[in-house]
């Protein structure tokens, strides 16, 4: 399902690709993520929790796993993680541990999938990390 696009794509273009992946999944489990480096999509995944019965197989985690294998490194410096929806704490922390530079998402947390911590945002979590990471929400 990986589609490689190259230089010239914007944040909105990459988010639209993440949304296409998400929209291929049944609601309410319609989540998709991409890992992009140097303007190229190096990994893409949909939410796989229900398919694999693995509670850690979120779209972000799965995309990070694919990117690490493809790059041959668990450190993903210079990469951006694009998500159709606001990443959960697990996906966000994994992006931090992988040394991803940016996390960009299209839709804020929704319905039963609200962010796990009350009154604490990804932006606030990002301020308390040892590795600087930017967090952006862009409407698509």
mmCIF file of N, CA and C in Angstrom:
data_model
loop_
_atom_site.group_PDB
_atom_site.id
_atom_site.type_symbol
_atom_site.label_atom_id
_atom_site.label_comp_id
_atom_site.label_asym_id
_atom_site.label_seq_id
_atom_site.Cartn_x
_atom_site.Cartn_y
_atom_site.Cartn_z
ATOM 1 N N UNK A 1 0.813 -1.187 0.000
ATOM 2 C CA UNK A 1 0.000 0.000 0.000
ATOM 3 C C UNK A 1 0.863 1.260 0.000
ATOM 4 N N UNK A 2 2.176 1.120 0.068
ATOM 5 C CA UNK A 2 3.077 2.255 0.112
ATOM 6 C C UNK A 2 3.141 2.935 -1.242
ATOM 7 N N UNK A 3 2.854 4.227 -1.221
ATOM 8 C CA UNK A 3 2.930 5.041 -2.431
ATOM 9 C C UNK A 3 4.057 6.031 -2.215
ATOM 10 N N UNK A 4 5.044 6.052 -3.090
ATOM 11 C CA UNK A 4 6.176 6.963 -2.939
ATOM 12 C C UNK A 4 5.978 8.207 -3.782
ATOM 13 N N UNK A 5 5.861 9.330 -3.137
ATOM 14 C CA UNK A 5 5.826 10.617 -3.812
ATOM 15 C C UNK A 5 7.092 11.346 -3.418
ATOM 16 N N UNK A 6 7.464 12.305 -4.192
ATOM 17 C CA UNK A 6 8.755 12.933 -3.982
ATOM 18 C C UNK A 6 8.647 14.420 -3.727
ATOM 19 N N UNK A 7 9.774 15.068 -3.779
ATOM 20 C CA UNK A 7 9.887 16.491 -3.493
ATOM 21 C C UNK A 7 8.777 17.305 -4.136
ATOM 22 N N UNK A 8 8.422 18.364 -3.479
ATOM 23 C CA UNK A 8 7.363 19.220 -3.977
ATOM 24 C C UNK A 8 6.048 19.004 -3.254
ATOM 25 N N UNK A 9 5.914 17.901 -2.523
ATOM 26 C CA UNK A 9 4.685 17.673 -1.760
ATOM 27 C C UNK A 9 4.737 18.528 -0.493
ATOM 28 N N UNK A 10 3.590 19.034 -0.097
ATOM 29 C CA UNK A 10 3.484 19.860 1.097
ATOM 30 C C UNK A 10 2.967 19.029 2.266
ATOM 31 N N UNK A 11 2.951 19.646 3.446
ATOM 32 C CA UNK A 11 2.367 18.980 4.611
ATOM 33 C C UNK A 11 0.934 18.552 4.312
ATOM 34 N N UNK A 12 0.173 19.415 3.659
ATOM 35 C CA UNK A 12 -1.218 19.089 3.340
ATOM 36 C C UNK A 12 -1.282 17.886 2.403
ATOM 37 N N UNK A 13 -0.393 17.809 1.417
ATOM 38 C CA UNK A 13 -0.368 16.665 0.504
ATOM 39 C C UNK A 13 -0.100 15.367 1.271
ATOM 40 N N UNK A 14 0.864 15.395 2.176
ATOM 41 C CA UNK A 14 1.176 14.189 2.948
ATOM 42 C C UNK A 14 0.023 13.819 3.877
ATOM 43 N N UNK A 15 -0.621 14.816 4.462
ATOM 44 C CA UNK A 15 -1.778 14.525 5.313
ATOM 45 C C UNK A 15 -2.918 13.931 4.496
ATOM 46 N N UNK A 16 -3.105 14.402 3.285
ATOM 47 C CA UNK A 16 -4.143 13.823 2.427
ATOM 48 C C UNK A 16 -3.840 12.361 2.127
ATOM 49 N N UNK A 17 -2.575 12.016 1.954
ATOM 50 C CA UNK A 17 -2.188 10.607 1.751
ATOM 51 C C UNK A 17 -2.501 9.783 2.998
ATOM 52 N N UNK A 18 -2.191 10.332 4.178
ATOM 53 C CA UNK A 18 -2.517 9.632 5.432
ATOM 54 C C UNK A 18 -4.026 9.443 5.556
ATOM 55 N N UNK A 19 -4.791 10.447 5.130
ATOM 56 C CA UNK A 19 -6.252 10.355 5.180
ATOM 57 C C UNK A 19 -6.768 9.298 4.206
ATOM 58 N N UNK A 20 -6.155 9.165 3.032
ATOM 59 C CA UNK A 20 -6.557 8.118 2.080
ATOM 60 C C UNK A 20 -6.379 6.737 2.714
ATOM 61 N N UNK A 21 -5.264 6.554 3.392
ATOM 62 C CA UNK A 21 -5.015 5.285 4.073
ATOM 63 C C UNK A 21 -6.071 5.059 5.148
ATOM 64 N N UNK A 22 -6.331 6.097 5.932
ATOM 65 C CA UNK A 22 -7.340 5.991 6.994
ATOM 66 C C UNK A 22 -8.712 5.672 6.414
ATOM 67 N N UNK A 23 -9.066 6.332 5.327
ATOM 68 C CA UNK A 23 -10.396 6.142 4.730
ATOM 69 C C UNK A 23 -10.581 4.763 4.109
ATOM 70 N N UNK A 24 -9.498 4.009 3.963
ATOM 71 C CA UNK A 24 -9.622 2.638 3.454
ATOM 72 C C UNK A 24 -10.025 1.665 4.556
ATOM 73 N N UNK A 25 -10.096 2.147 5.790
ATOM 74 C CA UNK A 25 -10.431 1.310 6.940
ATOM 75 C C UNK A 25 -11.859 1.590 7.400
ATOM 76 N N UNK A 26 -12.512 0.577 7.979
ATOM 77 C CA UNK A 26 -13.873 0.805 8.478
ATOM 78 C C UNK A 26 -13.872 1.721 9.709
ATOM 79 N N UNK A 27 -14.886 2.570 9.793
ATOM 80 C CA UNK A 27 -15.048 3.435 10.969
ATOM 81 C C UNK A 27 -15.454 2.560 12.137
ATOM 82 N N UNK A 28 -15.097 2.816 13.348
ATOM 83 C CA UNK A 28 -14.366 3.987 13.807
ATOM 84 C C UNK A 28 -12.854 3.782 13.833
ATOM 85 N N UNK A 29 -12.347 2.765 13.185
ATOM 86 C CA UNK A 29 -10.926 2.423 13.244
ATOM 87 C C UNK A 29 -10.168 2.961 12.033
ATOM 88 N N UNK A 30 -10.597 4.101 11.531
ATOM 89 C CA UNK A 30 -10.035 4.683 10.319
ATOM 90 C C UNK A 30 -8.874 5.630 10.642
ATOM 91 N N UNK A 31 -7.697 5.037 10.829
ATOM 92 C CA UNK A 31 -6.492 5.794 11.156
ATOM 93 C C UNK A 31 -5.396 5.414 10.171
ATOM 94 N N UNK A 32 -4.605 6.410 9.747
ATOM 95 C CA UNK A 32 -3.501 6.157 8.827
ATOM 96 C C UNK A 32 -2.320 7.043 9.151
ATOM 97 N N UNK A 33 -1.113 6.543 8.884
ATOM 98 C CA UNK A 33 0.101 7.307 9.172
ATOM 99 C C UNK A 33 1.152 7.080 8.095
ATOM 100 N N UNK A 34 1.990 8.091 7.910
ATOM 101 C CA UNK A 34 3.124 8.040 6.986
ATOM 102 C C UNK A 34 4.375 8.478 7.721
ATOM 103 N N UNK A 35 5.505 7.972 7.284
ATOM 104 C CA UNK A 35 6.802 8.497 7.715
ATOM 105 C C UNK A 35 7.463 9.032 6.455
ATOM 106 N N UNK A 36 7.886 10.286 6.521
ATOM 107 C CA UNK A 36 8.466 10.968 5.367
ATOM 108 C C UNK A 36 9.870 11.444 5.722
ATOM 109 N N UNK A 37 10.786 11.222 4.797
ATOM 110 C CA UNK A 37 12.152 11.715 4.962
ATOM 111 C C UNK A 37 12.609 12.319 3.642
ATOM 112 N N UNK A 38 13.136 13.508 3.704
ATOM 113 C CA UNK A 38 13.646 14.213 2.522
ATOM 114 C C UNK A 38 12.598 14.286 1.413
ATOM 115 N N UNK A 39 11.351 14.524 1.795
ATOM 116 C CA UNK A 39 10.287 14.677 0.819
ATOM 117 C C UNK A 39 9.771 13.389 0.222
ATOM 118 N N UNK A 40 10.211 12.255 0.726
ATOM 119 C CA UNK A 40 9.807 10.953 0.181
ATOM 120 C C UNK A 40 9.104 10.129 1.254
ATOM 121 N N UNK A 41 7.982 9.531 0.885
ATOM 122 C CA UNK A 41 7.278 8.633 1.807
ATOM 123 C C UNK A 41 8.083 7.339 1.897
ATOM 124 N N UNK A 42 8.565 7.041 3.102
ATOM 125 C CA UNK A 42 9.347 5.811 3.268
ATOM 126 C C UNK A 42 8.561 4.712 3.969
ATOM 127 N N UNK A 43 7.437 5.086 4.599
ATOM 128 C CA UNK A 43 6.614 4.076 5.269
ATOM 129 C C UNK A 43 5.187 4.595 5.378
ATOM 130 N N UNK A 44 4.241 3.681 5.304
ATOM 131 C CA UNK A 44 2.829 4.014 5.453
ATOM 132 C C UNK A 44 2.116 2.828 6.083
ATOM 133 N N UNK A 45 1.128 3.124 6.919
ATOM 134 C CA UNK A 45 0.371 2.034 7.529
ATOM 135 C C UNK A 45 -0.987 2.528 8.001
ATOM 136 N N UNK A 46 -1.907 1.604 8.028
ATOM 137 C CA UNK A 46 -3.204 1.849 8.631
ATOM 138 C C UNK A 46 -3.186 1.239 10.032
ATOM 139 N N UNK A 47 -4.221 1.527 10.791
ATOM 140 C CA UNK A 47 -4.404 0.916 12.102
ATOM 141 C C UNK A 47 -4.575 -0.577 11.895
ATOM 142 N N UNK A 48 -3.840 -1.409 12.628
ATOM 143 C CA UNK A 48 -3.901 -2.859 12.455
ATOM 144 C C UNK A 48 -4.283 -3.606 13.737
ATOM 145 N N UNK A 49 -4.727 -2.864 14.735
ATOM 146 C CA UNK A 49 -5.062 -3.462 16.035
ATOM 147 C C UNK A 49 -6.118 -4.558 15.894
ATOM 148 N N UNK A 50 -7.218 -4.237 15.207
ATOM 149 C CA UNK A 50 -8.317 -5.195 15.110
ATOM 150 C C UNK A 50 -7.970 -6.369 14.201
ATOM 151 N N UNK A 51 -7.174 -6.122 13.181
ATOM 152 C CA UNK A 51 -6.790 -7.181 12.241
ATOM 153 C C UNK A 51 -5.801 -8.167 12.877
ATOM 154 N N UNK A 52 -4.864 -7.653 13.675
ATOM 155 C CA UNK A 52 -3.804 -8.501 14.233
ATOM 156 C C UNK A 52 -4.036 -8.882 15.697
ATOM 157 N N UNK A 53 -5.052 -8.268 16.326
ATOM 158 C CA UNK A 53 -5.321 -8.473 17.760
ATOM 159 C C UNK A 53 -4.117 -8.073 18.605
ATOM 160 N N UNK A 54 -3.409 -7.069 18.131
ATOM 161 C CA UNK A 54 -2.217 -6.542 18.802
ATOM 162 C C UNK A 54 -2.525 -5.112 19.232
ATOM 163 N N UNK A 55 -2.650 -4.859 20.536
ATOM 164 C CA UNK A 55 -3.013 -3.525 20.995
ATOM 165 C C UNK A 55 -1.971 -2.458 20.671
ATOM 166 N N UNK A 56 -0.772 -2.860 20.300
ATOM 167 C CA UNK A 56 0.257 -1.875 19.954
ATOM 168 C C UNK A 56 0.330 -1.590 18.454
ATOM 169 N N UNK A 57 -0.501 -2.224 17.648
ATOM 170 C CA UNK A 57 -0.420 -2.087 16.184
ATOM 171 C C UNK A 57 -1.204 -0.879 15.667
ATOM 172 N N UNK A 58 -0.996 0.254 16.315
ATOM 173 C CA UNK A 58 -1.608 1.494 15.850
ATOM 174 C C UNK A 58 -0.949 1.914 14.546
ATOM 175 N N UNK A 59 -1.599 2.802 13.814
ATOM 176 C CA UNK A 59 -1.057 3.267 12.536
ATOM 177 C C UNK A 59 0.329 3.898 12.696
ATOM 178 N N UNK A 60 0.503 4.745 13.699
ATOM 179 C CA UNK A 60 1.795 5.400 13.921
ATOM 180 C C UNK A 60 2.895 4.421 14.273
ATOM 181 N N UNK A 61 2.617 3.513 15.199
ATOM 182 C CA UNK A 61 3.601 2.504 15.601
ATOM 183 C C UNK A 61 3.975 1.630 14.409
ATOM 184 N N UNK A 62 2.981 1.181 13.659
ATOM 185 C CA UNK A 62 3.238 0.313 12.509
ATOM 186 C C UNK A 62 4.075 1.034 11.454
ATOM 187 N N UNK A 63 3.779 2.303 11.188
ATOM 188 C CA UNK A 63 4.563 3.067 10.212
ATOM 189 C C UNK A 63 5.994 3.271 10.702
ATOM 190 N N UNK A 64 6.170 3.537 11.990
ATOM 191 C CA UNK A 64 7.523 3.689 12.551
ATOM 192 C C UNK A 64 8.310 2.383 12.437
ATOM 193 N N UNK A 65 7.656 1.252 12.677
ATOM 194 C CA UNK A 65 8.325 -0.050 12.543
ATOM 195 C C UNK A 65 8.807 -0.268 11.107
ATOM 196 N N UNK A 66 7.937 0.020 10.141
ATOM 197 C CA UNK A 66 8.287 -0.155 8.728
ATOM 198 C C UNK A 66 9.460 0.760 8.368
ATOM 199 N N UNK A 67 9.398 2.018 8.820
ATOM 200 C CA UNK A 67 10.467 2.976 8.510
ATOM 201 C C UNK A 67 11.798 2.535 9.096
ATOM 202 N N UNK A 68 11.785 2.062 10.336
ATOM 203 C CA UNK A 68 13.016 1.588 10.966
ATOM 204 C C UNK A 68 13.646 0.441 10.197
ATOM 205 N N UNK A 69 12.804 -0.496 9.781
ATOM 206 C CA UNK A 69 13.315 -1.632 9.000
ATOM 207 C C UNK A 69 13.855 -1.167 7.657
ATOM 208 N N UNK A 70 13.116 -0.267 7.004
ATOM 209 C CA UNK A 70 13.540 0.200 5.685
ATOM 210 C C UNK A 70 14.857 0.969 5.763
ATOM 211 N N UNK A 71 15.020 1.801 6.793
ATOM 212 C CA UNK A 71 16.236 2.595 6.950
ATOM 213 C C UNK A 71 17.346 1.835 7.668
ATOM 214 N N UNK A 72 17.004 0.681 8.231
ATOM 215 C CA UNK A 72 18.011 -0.105 8.953
ATOM 216 C C UNK A 72 18.487 0.570 10.226
ATOM 217 N N UNK A 73 17.577 1.307 10.875
ATOM 218 C CA UNK A 73 17.964 2.042 12.077
ATOM 219 C C UNK A 73 16.717 2.351 12.892
ATOM 220 N N UNK A 74 16.826 2.277 14.198
ATOM 221 C CA UNK A 74 15.704 2.640 15.065
ATOM 222 C C UNK A 74 15.631 4.149 15.284
ATOM 223 N N UNK A 75 16.664 4.862 14.877
ATOM 224 C CA UNK A 75 16.681 6.321 14.975
ATOM 225 C C UNK A 75 16.214 6.895 13.643
ATOM 226 N N UNK A 76 15.177 7.688 13.682
ATOM 227 C CA UNK A 76 14.571 8.224 12.464
ATOM 228 C C UNK A 76 14.730 9.743 12.403
ATOM 229 N N UNK A 77 15.943 10.200 12.723
ATOM 230 C CA UNK A 77 16.217 11.630 12.639
ATOM 231 C C UNK A 77 15.985 12.121 11.214
ATOM 232 N N UNK A 78 15.457 13.328 11.100
ATOM 233 C CA UNK A 78 15.175 13.893 9.794
ATOM 234 C C UNK A 78 13.832 13.467 9.230
ATOM 235 N N UNK A 79 13.083 12.682 9.977
ATOM 236 C CA UNK A 79 11.779 12.189 9.507
ATOM 237 C C UNK A 79 10.633 12.980 10.140
ATOM 238 N N UNK A 80 9.518 12.969 9.431
ATOM 239 C CA UNK A 80 8.268 13.527 9.940
ATOM 240 C C UNK A 80 7.231 12.412 9.912
ATOM 241 N N UNK A 81 6.454 12.317 10.977
ATOM 242 C CA UNK A 81 5.344 11.374 11.029
ATOM 243 C C UNK A 81 4.061 12.168 10.770
ATOM 244 N N UNK A 82 3.353 11.780 9.705
ATOM 245 C CA UNK A 82 2.072 12.394 9.356
ATOM 246 C C UNK A 82 0.975 11.418 9.730
ATOM 247 N N UNK A 83 -0.022 11.906 10.470
ATOM 248 C CA UNK A 83 -1.122 11.054 10.932
ATOM 249 C C UNK A 83 -2.464 11.658 10.532
ATOM 250 N N UNK A 84 -3.382 10.795 10.171
ATOM 251 C CA UNK A 84 -4.724 11.261 9.852
ATOM 252 C C UNK A 84 -5.389 11.868 11.075
ATOM 253 N N UNK A 85 -5.062 11.357 12.246
ATOM 254 C CA UNK A 85 -5.675 11.799 13.496
ATOM 255 C C UNK A 85 -4.601 12.063 14.536
ATOM 256 N N UNK A 86 -4.980 12.781 15.559
ATOM 257 C CA UNK A 86 -4.053 13.077 16.652
ATOM 258 C C UNK A 86 -3.494 11.759 17.211
ATOM 259 N N UNK A 87 -2.180 11.612 17.236
ATOM 260 C CA UNK A 87 -1.610 10.359 17.746
ATOM 261 C C UNK A 87 -1.896 10.164 19.235
ATOM 262 N N UNK A 88 -2.006 8.921 19.622
ATOM 263 C CA UNK A 88 -2.169 8.595 21.040
ATOM 264 C C UNK A 88 -0.812 8.766 21.736
ATOM 265 N N UNK A 89 -0.807 8.659 23.050
ATOM 266 C CA UNK A 89 0.431 8.820 23.815
ATOM 267 C C UNK A 89 1.469 7.762 23.428
ATOM 268 N N UNK A 90 1.041 6.541 23.157
ATOM 269 C CA UNK A 90 1.981 5.476 22.791
ATOM 270 C C UNK A 90 2.676 5.810 21.474
ATOM 271 N N UNK A 91 1.916 6.191 20.463
ATOM 272 C CA UNK A 91 2.495 6.524 19.154
ATOM 273 C C UNK A 91 3.391 7.752 19.260
ATOM 274 N N UNK A 92 2.941 8.747 20.010
ATOM 275 C CA UNK A 92 3.723 9.968 20.157
ATOM 276 C C UNK A 92 5.043 9.675 20.881
ATOM 277 N N UNK A 93 4.987 8.906 21.960
ATOM 278 C CA UNK A 93 6.220 8.566 22.695
ATOM 279 C C UNK A 93 7.164 7.734 21.829
ATOM 280 N N UNK A 94 6.619 6.837 21.040
ATOM 281 C CA UNK A 94 7.456 6.045 20.142
ATOM 282 C C UNK A 94 8.141 6.951 19.117
ATOM 283 N N UNK A 95 7.430 7.953 18.614
ATOM 284 C CA UNK A 95 8.031 8.914 17.684
ATOM 285 C C UNK A 95 9.164 9.679 18.367
ATOM 286 N N UNK A 96 8.971 10.031 19.624
ATOM 287 C CA UNK A 96 10.027 10.710 20.381
ATOM 288 C C UNK A 96 11.234 9.793 20.525
ATOM 289 N N UNK A 97 11.008 8.535 20.939
ATOM 290 C CA UNK A 97 12.120 7.591 21.131
ATOM 291 C C UNK A 97 12.843 7.299 19.823
ATOM 292 N N UNK A 98 12.112 7.368 18.711
ATOM 293 C CA UNK A 98 12.726 7.143 17.402
ATOM 294 C C UNK A 98 13.459 8.391 16.904
ATOM 295 N N UNK A 99 13.333 9.485 17.640
ATOM 296 C CA UNK A 99 13.981 10.748 17.278
ATOM 297 C C UNK A 99 13.393 11.389 16.018
ATOM 298 N N UNK A 100 12.100 11.164 15.790
ATOM 299 C CA UNK A 100 11.395 11.831 14.696
ATOM 300 C C UNK A 100 11.427 13.335 14.984
ATOM 301 N N UNK A 101 11.608 14.140 13.946
ATOM 302 C CA UNK A 101 11.699 15.588 14.128
ATOM 303 C C UNK A 101 10.354 16.266 14.328
ATOM 304 N N UNK A 102 9.335 15.778 13.614
ATOM 305 C CA UNK A 102 8.017 16.418 13.646
ATOM 306 C C UNK A 102 6.913 15.376 13.623
ATOM 307 N N UNK A 103 5.810 15.727 14.273
ATOM 308 C CA UNK A 103 4.573 14.952 14.173
ATOM 309 C C UNK A 103 3.506 15.931 13.710
ATOM 310 N N UNK A 104 2.879 15.617 12.574
ATOM 311 C CA UNK A 104 1.853 16.474 11.993
ATOM 312 C C UNK A 104 0.588 15.630 11.839
ATOM 313 N N UNK A 105 -0.531 16.155 12.300
ATOM 314 C CA UNK A 105 -1.778 15.395 12.189
ATOM 315 C C UNK A 105 -2.902 16.283 11.692
ATOM 316 N N UNK A 106 -3.922 15.643 11.103
ATOM 317 C CA UNK A 106 -5.023 16.377 10.486
ATOM 318 C C UNK A 106 -6.193 16.617 11.433
ATOM 319 N N UNK A 107 -6.647 15.575 12.113
ATOM 320 C CA UNK A 107 -7.861 15.699 12.927
ATOM 321 C C UNK A 107 -7.528 15.558 14.404
ATOM 322 N N UNK A 108 -8.086 16.452 15.240
ATOM 323 C CA UNK A 108 -7.922 16.282 16.686
ATOM 324 C C UNK A 108 -8.598 14.994 17.142
ATOM 325 N N UNK A 109 -8.288 14.554 18.341
ATOM 326 C CA UNK A 109 -8.889 13.334 18.896
ATOM 327 C C UNK A 109 -10.400 13.401 18.784
ATOM 328 N N UNK A 110 -11.012 12.226 18.527
ATOM 329 C CA UNK A 110 -12.462 12.199 18.284
ATOM 330 C C UNK A 110 -13.141 11.125 19.117
ATOM 331 N N UNK A 111 -14.374 11.400 19.480
ATOM 332 C CA UNK A 111 -15.261 10.416 20.107
ATOM 333 C C UNK A 111 -14.625 9.551 21.168
ATOM 334 N N UNK A 112 -14.751 8.245 20.996
ATOM 335 C CA UNK A 112 -14.233 7.288 21.963
ATOM 336 C C UNK A 112 -12.709 7.213 21.951
ATOM 337 N N UNK A 113 -12.074 7.873 20.978
ATOM 338 C CA UNK A 113 -10.625 7.820 20.863
ATOM 339 C C UNK A 113 -9.984 9.118 21.343
ATOM 340 N N UNK A 114 -10.602 9.749 22.337
ATOM 341 C CA UNK A 114 -10.034 10.984 22.863
ATOM 342 C C UNK A 114 -8.661 10.703 23.438
ATOM 343 N N UNK A 115 -7.837 11.749 23.440
ATOM 344 C CA UNK A 115 -6.487 11.641 23.963
ATOM 345 C C UNK A 115 -6.539 11.109 25.390
ATOM 346 N N UNK A 116 -5.610 10.237 25.735
ATOM 347 C CA UNK A 116 -5.683 9.494 26.995
ATOM 348 C C UNK A 116 -5.545 10.327 28.263
ATOM 349 N N UNK A 117 -4.895 11.485 28.162
ATOM 350 C CA UNK A 117 -4.666 12.281 29.359
ATOM 351 C C UNK A 117 -5.547 13.514 29.346
ATOM 352 N N UNK A 118 -6.290 13.711 30.411
ATOM 353 C CA UNK A 118 -7.149 14.889 30.509
ATOM 354 C C UNK A 118 -6.276 16.125 30.710
ATOM 355 N N UNK A 119 -6.667 17.184 30.039
ATOM 356 C CA UNK A 119 -6.020 18.487 30.198
ATOM 357 C C UNK A 119 -4.511 18.474 29.926
ATOM 358 N N UNK A 120 -4.072 17.584 29.041
ATOM 359 C CA UNK A 120 -2.663 17.533 28.668
ATOM 360 C C UNK A 120 -2.592 17.276 27.166
ATOM 361 N N UNK A 121 -1.954 18.170 26.455
ATOM 362 C CA UNK A 121 -1.906 18.052 25.004
ATOM 363 C C UNK A 121 -0.548 17.513 24.545
ATOM 364 N N UNK A 122 -0.494 17.108 23.281
ATOM 365 C CA UNK A 122 0.784 16.676 22.715
ATOM 366 C C UNK A 122 1.789 17.812 22.756
ATOM 367 N N UNK A 123 1.329 19.031 22.549
ATOM 368 C CA UNK A 123 2.222 20.194 22.592
ATOM 369 C C UNK A 123 2.868 20.322 23.963
ATOM 370 N N UNK A 124 2.076 20.090 25.013
ATOM 371 C CA UNK A 124 2.623 20.161 26.368
ATOM 372 C C UNK A 124 3.593 19.017 26.627
ATOM 373 N N UNK A 125 3.259 17.820 26.175
ATOM 374 C CA UNK A 125 4.183 16.690 26.326
ATOM 375 C C UNK A 125 5.491 16.968 25.601
ATOM 376 N N UNK A 126 5.405 17.561 24.419
ATOM 377 C CA UNK A 126 6.600 17.847 23.618
ATOM 378 C C UNK A 126 7.546 18.798 24.340
ATOM 379 N N UNK A 127 7.014 19.646 25.206
ATOM 380 C CA UNK A 127 7.857 20.593 25.960
ATOM 381 C C UNK A 127 8.678 19.912 27.045
ATOM 382 N N UNK A 128 8.361 18.666 27.346
ATOM 383 C CA UNK A 128 9.027 17.965 28.447
ATOM 384 C C UNK A 128 9.878 16.785 27.971
ATOM 385 N N UNK A 129 10.277 16.809 26.729
ATOM 386 C CA UNK A 129 11.082 15.704 26.200
ATOM 387 C C UNK A 129 12.550 16.100 26.145
ATOM 388 N N UNK A 130 13.423 15.106 26.218
ATOM 389 C CA UNK A 130 14.854 15.377 26.099
ATOM 390 C C UNK A 130 15.250 15.593 24.645
ATOM 391 N N UNK A 131 14.441 15.075 23.723
ATOM 392 C CA UNK A 131 14.672 15.256 22.290
ATOM 393 C C UNK A 131 13.634 16.241 21.773
ATOM 394 N N UNK A 132 14.068 17.347 21.186
ATOM 395 C CA UNK A 132 13.077 18.307 20.683
ATOM 396 C C UNK A 132 12.253 17.710 19.546
ATOM 397 N N UNK A 133 10.947 17.893 19.639
ATOM 398 C CA UNK A 133 10.038 17.405 18.609
ATOM 399 C C UNK A 133 8.945 18.441 18.413
ATOM 400 N N UNK A 134 8.640 18.736 17.161
ATOM 401 C CA UNK A 134 7.586 19.693 16.848
ATOM 402 C C UNK A 134 6.279 18.949 16.633
ATOM 403 N N UNK A 135 5.195 19.553 17.083
ATOM 404 C CA UNK A 135 3.861 18.967 16.918
ATOM 405 C C UNK A 135 2.984 20.011 16.237
ATOM 406 N N UNK A 136 2.310 19.607 15.162
ATOM 407 C CA UNK A 136 1.445 20.529 14.437
ATOM 408 C C UNK A 136 0.152 19.849 14.038
ATOM 409 N N UNK A 137 -0.947 20.564 14.172
ATOM 410 C CA UNK A 137 -2.243 20.107 13.677
ATOM 411 C C UNK A 137 -2.608 21.013 12.520
ATOM 412 N N UNK A 138 -2.865 20.409 11.358
ATOM 413 C CA UNK A 138 -3.203 21.160 10.166
ATOM 414 C C UNK A 138 -4.543 20.651 9.649
ATOM 415 N N UNK A 139 -5.491 21.544 9.485
ATOM 416 C CA UNK A 139 -6.795 21.150 8.934
ATOM 417 C C UNK A 139 -6.659 20.784 7.470
ATOM 418 N N UNK A 140 -7.259 19.661 7.094
ATOM 419 C CA UNK A 140 -7.236 19.212 5.699
ATOM 420 C C UNK A 140 -8.655 19.152 5.185
#
